[in-house]
Amino acid sequence: MRLKDKVVLITGAAHGIGRATLELFAREGARLVAVDIEEGPLEEAASATGAMPLRMDVADPASVERGFGEALARFGRLDGVVHYAGITRDNFHWKMPLEDWELVLRVNLTGSFLVARAASEAMRERNPGSIVLTASRVYLGNLGQANYAASKAGVVGLTRTLALELGRYGIRVNALAPGFIETRMTAKVPEKVREKAIQATPLGRAGSPLEVAYAALFLVSDESSFITGQVLFVDGGRTIGAAPA
């Protein structure tokens, strides 16, 4: 019960890593707010975990403000916010429509800013807490993902800056940087690309959503109480270099 009685809001909670985190945090005793834009899957995930369902568009300031207001009205506080919601629109940069560039930046980066700002406002006024954003090992660069890489590099810069600004309030801000994880997003990856990603991972396999969820659990729990402004790679070692042939 590492999160007993902590109130935690999780975005992207209906599927994949967000759903795994929701289920894990429920087992660890948290009182939960499950956030997603897909209403049907959100209701099912919330019902299965006893969470408060909250439909939210993270790229819409009014939606974020309204959603956090409803969560605070229900629970009176937020001790943790874990933000996973994001999208991809992959293409080589010379083929990438400007609309796809702007959409990915708006959802992934502006959405992270809006969620973190709302979390900060809730925690500064009531109690310290932990904000966990989601970057990606792709922020280091990846073929065909100029928009996604740029958005996640922005999340890293945002994380570090917010940690500096919020430390005086006792609020910690960190980011997860997953590698190749088995999710709906990676299920769309061509088989050849998938094989190359796994071959380049020293542990020789894809990660599971639950493995990322456990990293989020550490960052939200009191066990990480002196950790802020960090990027935690959950990538099977891929960031340190390609696996030996």
JSON list of C-alpha atoms in Angstrom, two decimals:
[
{"chain": "A", "resi": 1, "resn": "MET", "atom": "CA", "xyz": [0.00, 0.00, 0.00]},
{"chain": "A", "resi": 2, "resn": "ARG", "atom": "CA", "xyz": [2.66, 2.47, -1.05]},
{"chain": "A", "resi": 3, "resn": "LEU", "atom": "CA", "xyz": [0.07, 5.06, -2.09]},
{"chain": "A", "resi": 4, "resn": "LYS", "atom": "CA", "xyz": [-2.46, 4.54, 0.71]},
{"chain": "A", "resi": 5, "resn": "ASP", "atom": "CA", "xyz": [-4.94, 7.45, 0.75]},
{"chain": "A", "resi": 6, "resn": "LYS", "atom": "CA", "xyz": [-2.98, 9.48, -1.82]},
{"chain": "A", "resi": 7, "resn": "VAL", "atom": "CA", "xyz": [-5.18, 11.10, -4.47]},
{"chain": "A", "resi": 8, "resn": "VAL", "atom": "CA", "xyz": [-3.67, 10.60, -7.92]},
{"chain": "A", "resi": 9, "resn": "LEU", "atom": "CA", "xyz": [-4.92, 11.77, -11.32]},
{"chain": "A", "resi": 10, "resn": "ILE", "atom": "CA", "xyz": [-3.76, 9.75, -14.34]},
{"chain": "A", "resi": 11, "resn": "THR", "atom": "CA", "xyz": [-4.26, 10.87, -17.93]},
{"chain": "A", "resi": 12, "resn": "GLY", "atom": "CA", "xyz": [-4.40, 8.42, -20.82]},
{"chain": "A", "resi": 13, "resn": "ALA", "atom": "CA", "xyz": [-5.83, 6.00, -18.29]},
{"chain": "A", "resi": 14, "resn": "ALA", "atom": "CA", "xyz": [-8.10, 3.96, -20.57]},
{"chain": "A", "resi": 15, "resn": "HIS", "atom": "CA", "xyz": [-5.41, 2.04, -22.43]},
{"chain": "A", "resi": 16, "resn": "GLY", "atom": "CA", "xyz": [-1.86, 0.74, -22.36]},
{"chain": "A", "resi": 17, "resn": "ILE", "atom": "CA", "xyz": [0.57, 2.26, -19.89]},
{"chain": "A", "resi": 18, "resn": "GLY", "atom": "CA", "xyz": [-2.11, 4.50, -18.38]},
{"chain": "A", "resi": 19, "resn": "ARG", "atom": "CA", "xyz": [-4.45, 1.57, -17.75]},
{"chain": "A", "resi": 20, "resn": "ALA", "atom": "CA", "xyz": [-1.62, -0.49, -16.24]},
{"chain": "A", "resi": 21, "resn": "THR", "atom": "CA", "xyz": [-0.74, 2.42, -13.96]},
{"chain": "A", "resi": 22, "resn": "LEU", "atom": "CA", "xyz": [-4.36, 2.88, -12.94]},
{"chain": "A", "resi": 23, "resn": "GLU", "atom": "CA", "xyz": [-4.64, -0.78, -11.96]},
{"chain": "A", "resi": 24, "resn": "LEU", "atom": "CA", "xyz": [-1.31, -0.81, -10.12]},
{"chain": "A", "resi": 25, "resn": "PHE", "atom": "CA", "xyz": [-2.07, 2.38, -8.19]},
{"chain": "A", "resi": 26, "resn": "ALA", "atom": "CA", "xyz": [-5.47, 0.99, -7.20]},
{"chain": "A", "resi": 27, "resn": "ARG", "atom": "CA", "xyz": [-3.74, -2.07, -5.71]},
{"chain": "A", "resi": 28, "resn": "GLU", "atom": "CA", "xyz": [-1.35, 0.27, -3.88]},
{"chain": "A", "resi": 29, "resn": "GLY", "atom": "CA", "xyz": [-4.21, 2.04, -2.10]},
{"chain": "A", "resi": 30, "resn": "ALA", "atom": "CA", "xyz": [-4.54, 5.28, -4.08]},
{"chain": "A", "resi": 31, "resn": "ARG", "atom": "CA", "xyz": [-7.76, 7.18, -4.56]},
{"chain": "A", "resi": 32, "resn": "LEU", "atom": "CA", "xyz": [-7.85, 7.68, -8.29]},
{"chain": "A", "resi": 33, "resn": "VAL", "atom": "CA", "xyz": [-9.04, 10.03, -11.00]},
{"chain": "A", "resi": 34, "resn": "ALA", "atom": "CA", "xyz": [-8.95, 8.32, -14.40]},
{"chain": "A", "resi": 35, "resn": "VAL", "atom": "CA", "xyz": [-8.67, 10.73, -17.33]},
{"chain": "A", "resi": 36, "resn": "ASP", "atom": "CA", "xyz": [-9.05, 9.99, -21.04]},
{"chain": "A", "resi": 37, "resn": "ILE", "atom": "CA", "xyz": [-10.69, 11.43, -24.12]},
{"chain": "A", "resi": 38, "resn": "GLU", "atom": "CA", "xyz": [-12.34, 8.12, -25.13]},
{"chain": "A", "resi": 39, "resn": "GLU", "atom": "CA", "xyz": [-15.48, 7.97, -23.01]},
{"chain": "A", "resi": 40, "resn": "GLY", "atom": "CA", "xyz": [-16.43, 4.29, -23.38]},
{"chain": "A", "resi": 41, "resn": "PRO", "atom": "CA", "xyz": [-13.03, 2.77, -22.54]},
{"chain": "A", "resi": 42, "resn": "LEU", "atom": "CA", "xyz": [-12.61, 5.37, -19.80]},
{"chain": "A", "resi": 43, "resn": "GLU", "atom": "CA", "xyz": [-15.82, 4.34, -18.07]},
{"chain": "A", "resi": 44, "resn": "GLU", "atom": "CA", "xyz": [-14.80, 0.68, -18.22]},
{"chain": "A", "resi": 45, "resn": "ALA", "atom": "CA", "xyz": [-11.32, 1.36, -16.80]},
{"chain": "A", "resi": 46, "resn": "ALA", "atom": "CA", "xyz": [-12.71, 3.54, -14.02]},
{"chain": "A", "resi": 47, "resn": "SER", "atom": "CA", "xyz": [-15.36, 0.98, -13.11]},
{"chain": "A", "resi": 48, "resn": "ALA", "atom": "CA", "xyz": [-12.77, -1.80, -12.94]},
{"chain": "A", "resi": 49, "resn": "THR", "atom": "CA", "xyz": [-10.51, 0.16, -10.57]},
{"chain": "A", "resi": 50, "resn": "GLY", "atom": "CA", "xyz": [-12.95, 2.22, -8.53]},
{"chain": "A", "resi": 51, "resn": "ALA", "atom": "CA", "xyz": [-11.61, 5.44, -10.03]},
{"chain": "A", "resi": 52, "resn": "MET", "atom": "CA", "xyz": [-13.47, 8.66, -10.72]},
{"chain": "A", "resi": 53, "resn": "PRO", "atom": "CA", "xyz": [-13.87, 8.86, -14.53]},
{"chain": "A", "resi": 54, "resn": "LEU", "atom": "CA", "xyz": [-13.06, 12.23, -16.07]},
{"chain": "A", "resi": 55, "resn": "ARG", "atom": "CA", "xyz": [-13.26, 12.88, -19.79]},
{"chain": "A", "resi": 56, "resn": "MET", "atom": "CA", "xyz": [-10.69, 15.51, -20.73]},
{"chain": "A", "resi": 57, "resn": "ASP", "atom": "CA", "xyz": [-8.98, 16.88, -23.83]},
{"chain": "A", "resi": 58, "resn": "VAL", "atom": "CA", "xyz": [-5.49, 17.66, -22.54]},
{"chain": "A", "resi": 59, "resn": "ALA", "atom": "CA", "xyz": [-4.83, 20.08, -25.39]},
{"chain": "A", "resi": 60, "resn": "ASP", "atom": "CA", "xyz": [-7.88, 22.21, -24.53]},
{"chain": "A", "resi": 61, "resn": "PRO", "atom": "CA", "xyz": [-7.22, 24.71, -21.69]},
{"chain": "A", "resi": 62, "resn": "ALA", "atom": "CA", "xyz": [-10.90, 24.93, -20.75]},
{"chain": "A", "resi": 63, "resn": "SER", "atom": "CA", "xyz": [-11.25, 21.15, -20.62]},
{"chain": "A", "resi": 64, "resn": "VAL", "atom": "CA", "xyz": [-8.16, 20.80, -18.42]},
{"chain": "A", "resi": 65, "resn": "GLU", "atom": "CA", "xyz": [-9.27, 23.55, -16.06]},
{"chain": "A", "resi": 66, "resn": "ARG", "atom": "CA", "xyz": [-12.75, 22.09, -15.77]},
{"chain": "A", "resi": 67, "resn": "GLY", "atom": "CA", "xyz": [-11.44, 18.56, -15.23]},
{"chain": "A", "resi": 68, "resn": "PHE", "atom": "CA", "xyz": [-9.02, 19.50, -12.47]},
{"chain": "A", "resi": 69, "resn": "GLY", "atom": "CA", "xyz": [-11.77, 21.56, -10.83]},
{"chain": "A", "resi": 70, "resn": "GLU", "atom": "CA", "xyz": [-14.05, 18.52, -10.77]},
{"chain": "A", "resi": 71, "resn": "ALA", "atom": "CA", "xyz": [-11.30, 16.32, -9.32]},
{"chain": "A", "resi": 72, "resn": "LEU", "atom": "CA", "xyz": [-10.60, 18.84, -6.56]},
{"chain": "A", "resi": 73, "resn": "ALA", "atom": "CA", "xyz": [-14.30, 19.25, -5.83]},
{"chain": "A", "resi": 74, "resn": "ARG", "atom": "CA", "xyz": [-14.51, 15.48, -5.33]},
{"chain": "A", "resi": 75, "resn": "PHE", "atom": "CA", "xyz": [-11.35, 14.84, -3.33]},
{"chain": "A", "resi": 76, "resn": "GLY", "atom": "CA", "xyz": [-10.21, 18.23, -2.04]},
{"chain": "A", "resi": 77, "resn": "ARG", "atom": "CA", "xyz": [-6.56, 17.62, -2.98]},
{"chain": "A", "resi": 78, "resn": "LEU", "atom": "CA", "xyz": [-4.20, 16.01, -5.45]},
{"chain": "A", "resi": 79, "resn": "ASP", "atom": "CA", "xyz": [-1.07, 14.26, -4.22]},
{"chain": "A", "resi": 80, "resn": "GLY", "atom": "CA", "xyz": [0.08, 13.00, -7.60]},
{"chain": "A", "resi": 81, "resn": "VAL", "atom": "CA", "xyz": [-0.51, 13.59, -11.29]},
{"chain": "A", "resi": 82, "resn": "VAL", "atom": "CA", "xyz": [0.80, 11.15, -13.90]},
{"chain": "A", "resi": 83, "resn": "HIS", "atom": "CA", "xyz": [0.41, 12.43, -17.44]},
{"chain": "A", "resi": 84, "resn": "TYR", "atom": "CA", "xyz": [0.62, 9.90, -20.29]},
{"chain": "A", "resi": 85, "resn": "ALA", "atom": "CA", "xyz": [-1.82, 11.23, -22.89]},
{"chain": "A", "resi": 86, "resn": "GLY", "atom": "CA", "xyz": [-0.12, 11.74, -26.26]},
{"chain": "A", "resi": 87, "resn": "ILE", "atom": "CA", "xyz": [-0.25, 10.96, -29.97]},
{"chain": "A", "resi": 88, "resn": "THR", "atom": "CA", "xyz": [1.97, 10.25, -32.96]},
{"chain": "A", "resi": 89, "resn": "ARG", "atom": "CA", "xyz": [1.72, 11.31, -36.61]},
{"chain": "A", "resi": 90, "resn": "ASP", "atom": "CA", "xyz": [4.88, 9.80, -38.10]},
{"chain": "A", "resi": 91, "resn": "ASN", "atom": "CA", "xyz": [6.49, 10.73, -41.39]},
{"chain": "A", "resi": 92, "resn": "PHE", "atom": "CA", "xyz": [9.80, 11.94, -42.75]},
{"chain": "A", "resi": 93, "resn": "HIS", "atom": "CA", "xyz": [9.97, 15.66, -42.19]},
{"chain": "A", "resi": 94, "resn": "TRP", "atom": "CA", "xyz": [9.85, 16.53, -45.89]},
{"chain": "A", "resi": 95, "resn": "LYS", "atom": "CA", "xyz": [6.58, 14.60, -46.23]},
{"chain": "A", "resi": 96, "resn": "MET", "atom": "CA", "xyz": [5.06, 15.82, -42.97]},
{"chain": "A", "resi": 97, "resn": "PRO", "atom": "CA", "xyz": [2.04, 18.10, -43.32]},
{"chain": "A", "resi": 98, "resn": "LEU", "atom": "CA", "xyz": [2.26, 21.19, -41.14]},
{"chain": "A", "resi": 99, "resn": "GLU", "atom": "CA", "xyz": [-1.03, 20.11, -39.57]},
{"chain": "A", "resi": 100, "resn": "ASP", "atom": "CA", "xyz": [0.58, 16.90, -38.28]},
{"chain": "A", "resi": 101, "resn": "TRP", "atom": "CA", "xyz": [3.55, 18.82, -36.88]},
{"chain": "A", "resi": 102, "resn": "GLU", "atom": "CA", "xyz": [1.30, 21.26, -35.05]},
{"chain": "A", "resi": 103, "resn": "LEU", "atom": "CA", "xyz": [-1.14, 18.62, -33.78]},
{"chain": "A", "resi": 104, "resn": "VAL", "atom": "CA", "xyz": [1.59, 16.49, -32.18]},
{"chain": "A", "resi": 105, "resn": "LEU", "atom": "CA", "xyz": [3.22, 19.53, -30.57]},
{"chain": "A", "resi": 106, "resn": "ARG", "atom": "CA", "xyz": [-0.14, 20.76, -29.30]},
{"chain": "A", "resi": 107, "resn": "VAL", "atom": "CA", "xyz": [-1.21, 17.45, -27.74]},
{"chain": "A", "resi": 108, "resn": "ASN", "atom": "CA", "xyz": [2.15, 16.21, -26.46]},
{"chain": "A", "resi": 109, "resn": "LEU", "atom": "CA", "xyz": [3.90, 19.41, -25.41]},
{"chain": "A", "resi": 110, "resn": "THR", "atom": "CA", "xyz": [1.18, 22.01, -24.89]},
{"chain": "A", "resi": 111, "resn": "GLY", "atom": "CA", "xyz": [-0.95, 19.30, -23.29]},
{"chain": "A", "resi": 112, "resn": "SER", "atom": "CA", "xyz": [1.87, 18.50, -20.86]},
{"chain": "A", "resi": 113, "resn": "PHE", "atom": "CA", "xyz": [2.19, 22.18, -20.00]},
{"chain": "A", "resi": 114, "resn": "LEU", "atom": "CA", "xyz": [-1.55, 22.59, -19.40]},
{"chain": "A", "resi": 115, "resn": "VAL", "atom": "CA", "xyz": [-1.79, 19.47, -17.22]},
{"chain": "A", "resi": 116, "resn": "ALA", "atom": "CA", "xyz": [1.35, 20.35, -15.25]},
{"chain": "A", "resi": 117, "resn": "ARG", "atom": "CA", "xyz": [0.17, 23.94, -14.74]},
{"chain": "A", "resi": 118, "resn": "ALA", "atom": "CA", "xyz": [-3.19, 22.76, -13.43]},
{"chain": "A", "resi": 119, "resn": "ALA", "atom": "CA", "xyz": [-1.48, 20.23, -11.17]},
{"chain": "A", "resi": 120, "resn": "SER", "atom": "CA", "xyz": [0.88, 22.89, -9.90]},
{"chain": "A", "resi": 121, "resn": "GLU", "atom": "CA", "xyz": [-1.97, 25.25, -9.08]},
{"chain": "A", "resi": 122, "resn": "ALA", "atom": "CA", "xyz": [-3.79, 22.54, -7.16]},
{"chain": "A", "resi": 123, "resn": "MET", "atom": "CA", "xyz": [-0.72, 21.46, -5.19]},
{"chain": "A", "resi": 124, "resn": "ARG", "atom": "CA", "xyz": [0.71, 24.91, -4.45]},
{"chain": "A", "resi": 125, "resn": "GLU", "atom": "CA", "xyz": [-2.55, 26.00, -2.87]},
{"chain": "A", "resi": 126, "resn": "ARG", "atom": "CA", "xyz": [-3.17, 22.88, -0.81]},
{"chain": "A", "resi": 127, "resn": "ASN", "atom": "CA", "xyz": [-0.25, 20.48, -0.37]},
{"chain": "A", "resi": 128, "resn": "PRO", "atom": "CA", "xyz": [3.01, 19.36, -1.95]},
{"chain": "A", "resi": 129, "resn": "GLY", "atom": "CA", "xyz": [2.92, 16.47, -4.41]},
{"chain": "A", "resi": 130, "resn": "SER", "atom": "CA", "xyz": [4.53, 14.73, -7.35]},
{"chain": "A", "resi": 131, "resn": "ILE", "atom": "CA", "xyz": [4.01, 15.48, -11.05]},
{"chain": "A", "resi": 132, "resn": "VAL", "atom": "CA", "xyz": [5.16, 12.83, -13.53]},
{"chain": "A", "resi": 133, "resn": "LEU", "atom": "CA", "xyz": [5.24, 13.75, -17.21]},
{"chain": "A", "resi": 134, "resn": "THR", "atom": "CA", "xyz": [5.99, 11.42, -20.11]},
{"chain": "A", "resi": 135, "resn": "ALA", "atom": "CA", "xyz": [8.89, 12.00, -22.45]},
{"chain": "A", "resi": 136, "resn": "SER", "atom": "CA", "xyz": [10.32, 9.17, -24.57]},
{"chain": "A", "resi": 137, "resn": "ARG", "atom": "CA", "xyz": [13.74, 7.86, -25.52]},
{"chain": "A", "resi": 138, "resn": "VAL", "atom": "CA", "xyz": [12.74, 9.19, -28.96]},
{"chain": "A", "resi": 139, "resn": "TYR", "atom": "CA", "xyz": [13.52, 12.71, -27.74]},
{"chain": "A", "resi": 140, "resn": "LEU", "atom": "CA", "xyz": [17.14, 11.81, -28.53]},
{"chain": "A", "resi": 141, "resn": "GLY", "atom": "CA", "xyz": [16.12, 11.54, -32.20]},
{"chain": "A", "resi": 142, "resn": "ASN", "atom": "CA", "xyz": [14.39, 8.92, -34.35]},
{"chain": "A", "resi": 143, "resn": "LEU", "atom": "CA", "xyz": [13.79, 8.49, -38.06]},
{"chain": "A", "resi": 144, "resn": "GLY", "atom": "CA", "xyz": [10.37, 9.59, -39.22]},
{"chain": "A", "resi": 145, "resn": "GLN", "atom": "CA", "xyz": [9.40, 11.19, -35.92]},
{"chain": "A", "resi": 146, "resn": "ALA", "atom": "CA", "xyz": [10.58, 14.79, -36.10]},
{"chain": "A", "resi": 147, "resn": "ASN", "atom": "CA", "xyz": [7.35, 16.09, -34.56]},
{"chain": "A", "resi": 148, "resn": "TYR", "atom": "CA", "xyz": [7.20, 13.43, -31.83]},
{"chain": "A", "resi": 149, "resn": "ALA", "atom": "CA", "xyz": [10.90, 13.79, -30.96]},
{"chain": "A", "resi": 150, "resn": "ALA", "atom": "CA", "xyz": [10.61, 17.57, -30.79]},
{"chain": "A", "resi": 151, "resn": "SER", "atom": "CA", "xyz": [7.52, 17.36, -28.58]},
{"chain": "A", "resi": 152, "resn": "LYS", "atom": "CA", "xyz": [9.19, 14.94, -26.17]},
{"chain": "A", "resi": 153, "resn": "ALA", "atom": "CA", "xyz": [12.41, 16.96, -26.06]},
{"chain": "A", "resi": 154, "resn": "GLY", "atom": "CA", "xyz": [10.19, 19.86, -25.08]},
{"chain": "A", "resi": 155, "resn": "VAL", "atom": "CA", "xyz": [8.71, 17.76, -22.27]},
{"chain": "A", "resi": 156, "resn": "VAL", "atom": "CA", "xyz": [12.22, 17.16, -20.92]},
{"chain": "A", "resi": 157, "resn": "GLY", "atom": "CA", "xyz": [12.94, 20.89, -20.86]},
{"chain": "A", "resi": 158, "resn": "LEU", "atom": "CA", "xyz": [9.55, 21.56, -19.31]},
{"chain": "A", "resi": 159, "resn": "THR", "atom": "CA", "xyz": [10.17, 18.95, -16.61]},
{"chain": "A", "resi": 160, "resn": "ARG", "atom": "CA", "xyz": [13.51, 20.38, -15.59]},
{"chain": "A", "resi": 161, "resn": "THR", "atom": "CA", "xyz": [12.23, 23.96, -15.52]},
{"chain": "A", "resi": 162, "resn": "LEU", "atom": "CA", "xyz": [9.13, 23.14, -13.51]},
{"chain": "A", "resi": 163, "resn": "ALA", "atom": "CA", "xyz": [11.26, 21.23, -11.01]},
{"chain": "A", "resi": 164, "resn": "LEU", "atom": "CA", "xyz": [13.29, 24.40, -10.48]},
{"chain": "A", "resi": 165, "resn": "GLU", "atom": "CA", "xyz": [10.24, 26.58, -10.13]},
{"chain": "A", "resi": 166, "resn": "LEU", "atom": "CA", "xyz": [8.23, 24.28, -7.86]},
{"chain": "A", "resi": 167, "resn": "GLY", "atom": "CA", "xyz": [10.92, 22.95, -5.55]},
{"chain": "A", "resi": 168, "resn": "ARG", "atom": "CA", "xyz": [10.30, 25.73, -3.03]},
{"chain": "A", "resi": 169, "resn": "TYR", "atom": "CA", "xyz": [6.73, 24.44, -2.64]},
{"chain": "A", "resi": 170, "resn": "GLY", "atom": "CA", "xyz": [7.84, 20.86, -2.05]},
{"chain": "A", "resi": 171, "resn": "ILE", "atom": "CA", "xyz": [6.43, 19.78, -5.42]},
{"chain": "A", "resi": 172, "resn": "ARG", "atom": "CA", "xyz": [8.54, 17.30, -7.35]},
{"chain": "A", "resi": 173, "resn": "VAL", "atom": "CA", "xyz": [8.47, 17.08, -11.15]},
{"chain": "A", "resi": 174, "resn": "ASN", "atom": "CA", "xyz": [10.01, 14.18, -13.05]},
{"chain": "A", "resi": 175, "resn": "ALA", "atom": "CA", "xyz": [9.56, 12.51, -16.43]},
{"chain": "A", "resi": 176, "resn": "LEU", "atom": "CA", "xyz": [9.45, 8.95, -17.66]},
{"chain": "A", "resi": 177, "resn": "ALA", "atom": "CA", "xyz": [11.17, 8.12, -20.95]},
{"chain": "A", "resi": 178, "resn": "PRO", "atom": "CA", "xyz": [9.87, 4.74, -22.15]},
{"chain": "A", "resi": 179, "resn": "GLY", "atom": "CA", "xyz": [11.54, 2.79, -24.90]},
{"chain": "A", "resi": 180, "resn": "PHE", "atom": "CA", "xyz": [9.76, 0.23, -27.07]},
{"chain": "A", "resi": 181, "resn": "ILE", "atom": "CA", "xyz": [6.73, -0.78, -24.99]},
{"chain": "A", "resi": 182, "resn": "GLU", "atom": "CA", "xyz": [3.92, -3.12, -26.07]},
{"chain": "A", "resi": 183, "resn": "THR", "atom": "CA", "xyz": [1.01, -0.68, -26.53]},
{"chain": "A", "resi": 184, "resn": "ARG", "atom": "CA", "xyz": [-1.60, 0.27, -29.13]},
{"chain": "A", "resi": 185, "resn": "MET", "atom": "CA", "xyz": [0.83, 2.86, -30.42]},
{"chain": "A", "resi": 186, "resn": "THR", "atom": "CA", "xyz": [3.70, 0.42, -31.03]},
{"chain": "A", "resi": 187, "resn": "ALA", "atom": "CA", "xyz": [1.30, -2.20, -32.42]},
{"chain": "A", "resi": 188, "resn": "LYS", "atom": "CA", "xyz": [1.06, 0.00, -35.54]},
{"chain": "A", "resi": 189, "resn": "VAL", "atom": "CA", "xyz": [4.83, -0.15, -36.10]},
{"chain": "A", "resi": 190, "resn": "PRO", "atom": "CA", "xyz": [5.91, -2.22, -39.15]},
{"chain": "A", "resi": 191, "resn": "GLU", "atom": "CA", "xyz": [7.39, -5.61, -38.25]},
{"chain": "A", "resi": 192, "resn": "LYS", "atom": "CA", "xyz": [10.83, -4.75, -39.63]},
{"chain": "A", "resi": 193, "resn": "VAL", "atom": "CA", "xyz": [10.98, -1.60, -37.52]},
{"chain": "A", "resi": 194, "resn": "ARG", "atom": "CA", "xyz": [9.84, -3.55, -34.49]},
{"chain": "A", "resi": 195, "resn": "GLU", "atom": "CA", "xyz": [12.56, -6.18, -35.01]},
{"chain": "A", "resi": 196, "resn": "LYS", "atom": "CA", "xyz": [15.25, -3.51, -35.32]},
{"chain": "A", "resi": 197, "resn": "ALA", "atom": "CA", "xyz": [14.06, -1.79, -32.13]},
{"chain": "A", "resi": 198, "resn": "ILE", "atom": "CA", "xyz": [14.22, -5.02, -30.17]},
{"chain": "A", "resi": 199, "resn": "GLN", "atom": "CA", "xyz": [17.60, -5.95, -31.64]},
{"chain": "A", "resi": 200, "resn": "ALA", "atom": "CA", "xyz": [18.93, -2.56, -30.52]},
{"chain": "A", "resi": 201, "resn": "THR", "atom": "CA", "xyz": [17.70, -3.13, -26.95]},
{"chain": "A", "resi": 202, "resn": "PRO", "atom": "CA", "xyz": [20.32, -4.73, -24.67]},
{"chain": "A", "resi": 203, "resn": "LEU", "atom": "CA", "xyz": [17.65, -6.69, -22.78]},
{"chain": "A", "resi": 204, "resn": "GLY", "atom": "CA", "xyz": [16.52, -8.13, -26.12]},
{"chain": "A", "resi": 205, "resn": "ARG", "atom": "CA", "xyz": [12.78, -7.60, -25.79]},
{"chain": "A", "resi": 206, "resn": "ALA", "atom": "CA", "xyz": [10.01, -5.03, -25.72]},
{"chain": "A", "resi": 207, "resn": "GLY", "atom": "CA", "xyz": [8.86, -3.65, -22.38]},
{"chain": "A", "resi": 208, "resn": "SER", "atom": "CA", "xyz": [5.42, -4.08, -20.84]},
{"chain": "A", "resi": 209, "resn": "PRO", "atom": "CA", "xyz": [3.07, -1.28, -19.73]},
{"chain": "A", "resi": 210, "resn": "LEU", "atom": "CA", "xyz": [3.32, -2.59, -16.16]},
{"chain": "A", "resi": 211, "resn": "GLU", "atom": "CA", "xyz": [7.09, -2.07, -16.14]},
{"chain": "A", "resi": 212, "resn": "VAL", "atom": "CA", "xyz": [6.55, 1.61, -16.90]},
{"chain": "A", "resi": 213, "resn": "ALA", "atom": "CA", "xyz": [3.77, 1.76, -14.31]},
{"chain": "A", "resi": 214, "resn": "TYR", "atom": "CA", "xyz": [6.14, 0.56, -11.59]},
{"chain": "A", "resi": 215, "resn": "ALA", "atom": "CA", "xyz": [8.53, 3.40, -12.48]},
{"chain": "A", "resi": 216, "resn": "ALA", "atom": "CA", "xyz": [5.64, 5.86, -12.14]},
{"chain": "A", "resi": 217, "resn": "LEU", "atom": "CA", "xyz": [4.76, 4.29, -8.79]},
{"chain": "A", "resi": 218, "resn": "PHE", "atom": "CA", "xyz": [8.28, 4.98, -7.52]},
{"chain": "A", "resi": 219, "resn": "LEU", "atom": "CA", "xyz": [8.16, 8.60, -8.65]},
{"chain": "A", "resi": 220, "resn": "VAL", "atom": "CA", "xyz": [4.76, 9.27, -7.07]},
{"chain": "A", "resi": 221, "resn": "SER", "atom": "CA", "xyz": [5.51, 7.43, -3.84]},
{"chain": "A", "resi": 222, "resn": "ASP", "atom": "CA", "xyz": [7.40, 8.87, -0.88]},
{"chain": "A", "resi": 223, "resn": "GLU", "atom": "CA", "xyz": [10.30, 6.57, -1.76]},
{"chain": "A", "resi": 224, "resn": "SER", "atom": "CA", "xyz": [11.46, 9.17, -4.30]},
{"chain": "A", "resi": 225, "resn": "SER", "atom": "CA", "xyz": [11.00, 12.14, -1.96]},
{"chain": "A", "resi": 226, "resn": "PHE", "atom": "CA", "xyz": [14.45, 13.65, -2.76]},
{"chain": "A", "resi": 227, "resn": "ILE", "atom": "CA", "xyz": [14.25, 13.16, -6.53]},
{"chain": "A", "resi": 228, "resn": "THR", "atom": "CA", "xyz": [13.12, 15.94, -8.85]},
{"chain": "A", "resi": 229, "resn": "GLY", "atom": "CA", "xyz": [13.93, 17.26, -12.32]},
{"chain": "A", "resi": 230, "resn": "GLN", "atom": "CA", "xyz": [14.99, 13.83, -13.55]},
{"chain": "A", "resi": 231, "resn": "VAL", "atom": "CA", "xyz": [14.25, 11.79, -16.67]},
{"chain": "A", "resi": 232, "resn": "LEU", "atom": "CA", "xyz": [13.93, 8.08, -15.89]},
{"chain": "A", "resi": 233, "resn": "PHE", "atom": "CA", "xyz": [14.53, 5.88, -18.92]},
{"chain": "A", "resi": 234, "resn": "VAL", "atom": "CA", "xyz": [12.46, 2.70, -19.00]},
{"chain": "A", "resi": 235, "resn": "ASP", "atom": "CA", "xyz": [13.92, 1.33, -22.20]},
{"chain": "A", "resi": 236, "resn": "GLY", "atom": "CA", "xyz": [15.71, -1.95, -21.58]},
{"chain": "A", "resi": 237, "resn": "GLY", "atom": "CA", "xyz": [19.04, -0.18, -21.83]},
{"chain": "A", "resi": 238, "resn": "ARG", "atom": "CA", "xyz": [18.57, 1.03, -25.39]},
{"chain": "A", "resi": 239, "resn": "THR", "atom": "CA", "xyz": [19.72, 4.55, -24.53]},
{"chain": "A", "resi": 240, "resn": "ILE", "atom": "CA", "xyz": [23.20, 3.33, -23.56]},
{"chain": "A", "resi": 241, "resn": "GLY", "atom": "CA", "xyz": [23.81, 1.89, -27.03]},
{"chain": "A", "resi": 242, "resn": "ALA", "atom": "CA", "xyz": [22.85, -0.91, -29.37]},
{"chain": "A", "resi": 243, "resn": "ALA", "atom": "CA", "xyz": [22.93, -4.48, -28.13]},
{"chain": "A", "resi": 244, "resn": "PRO", "atom": "CA", "xyz": [25.94, -6.54, -29.28]},
{"chain": "A", "resi": 245, "resn": "ALA", "atom": "CA", "xyz": [25.41, -8.59, -32.40]}
]
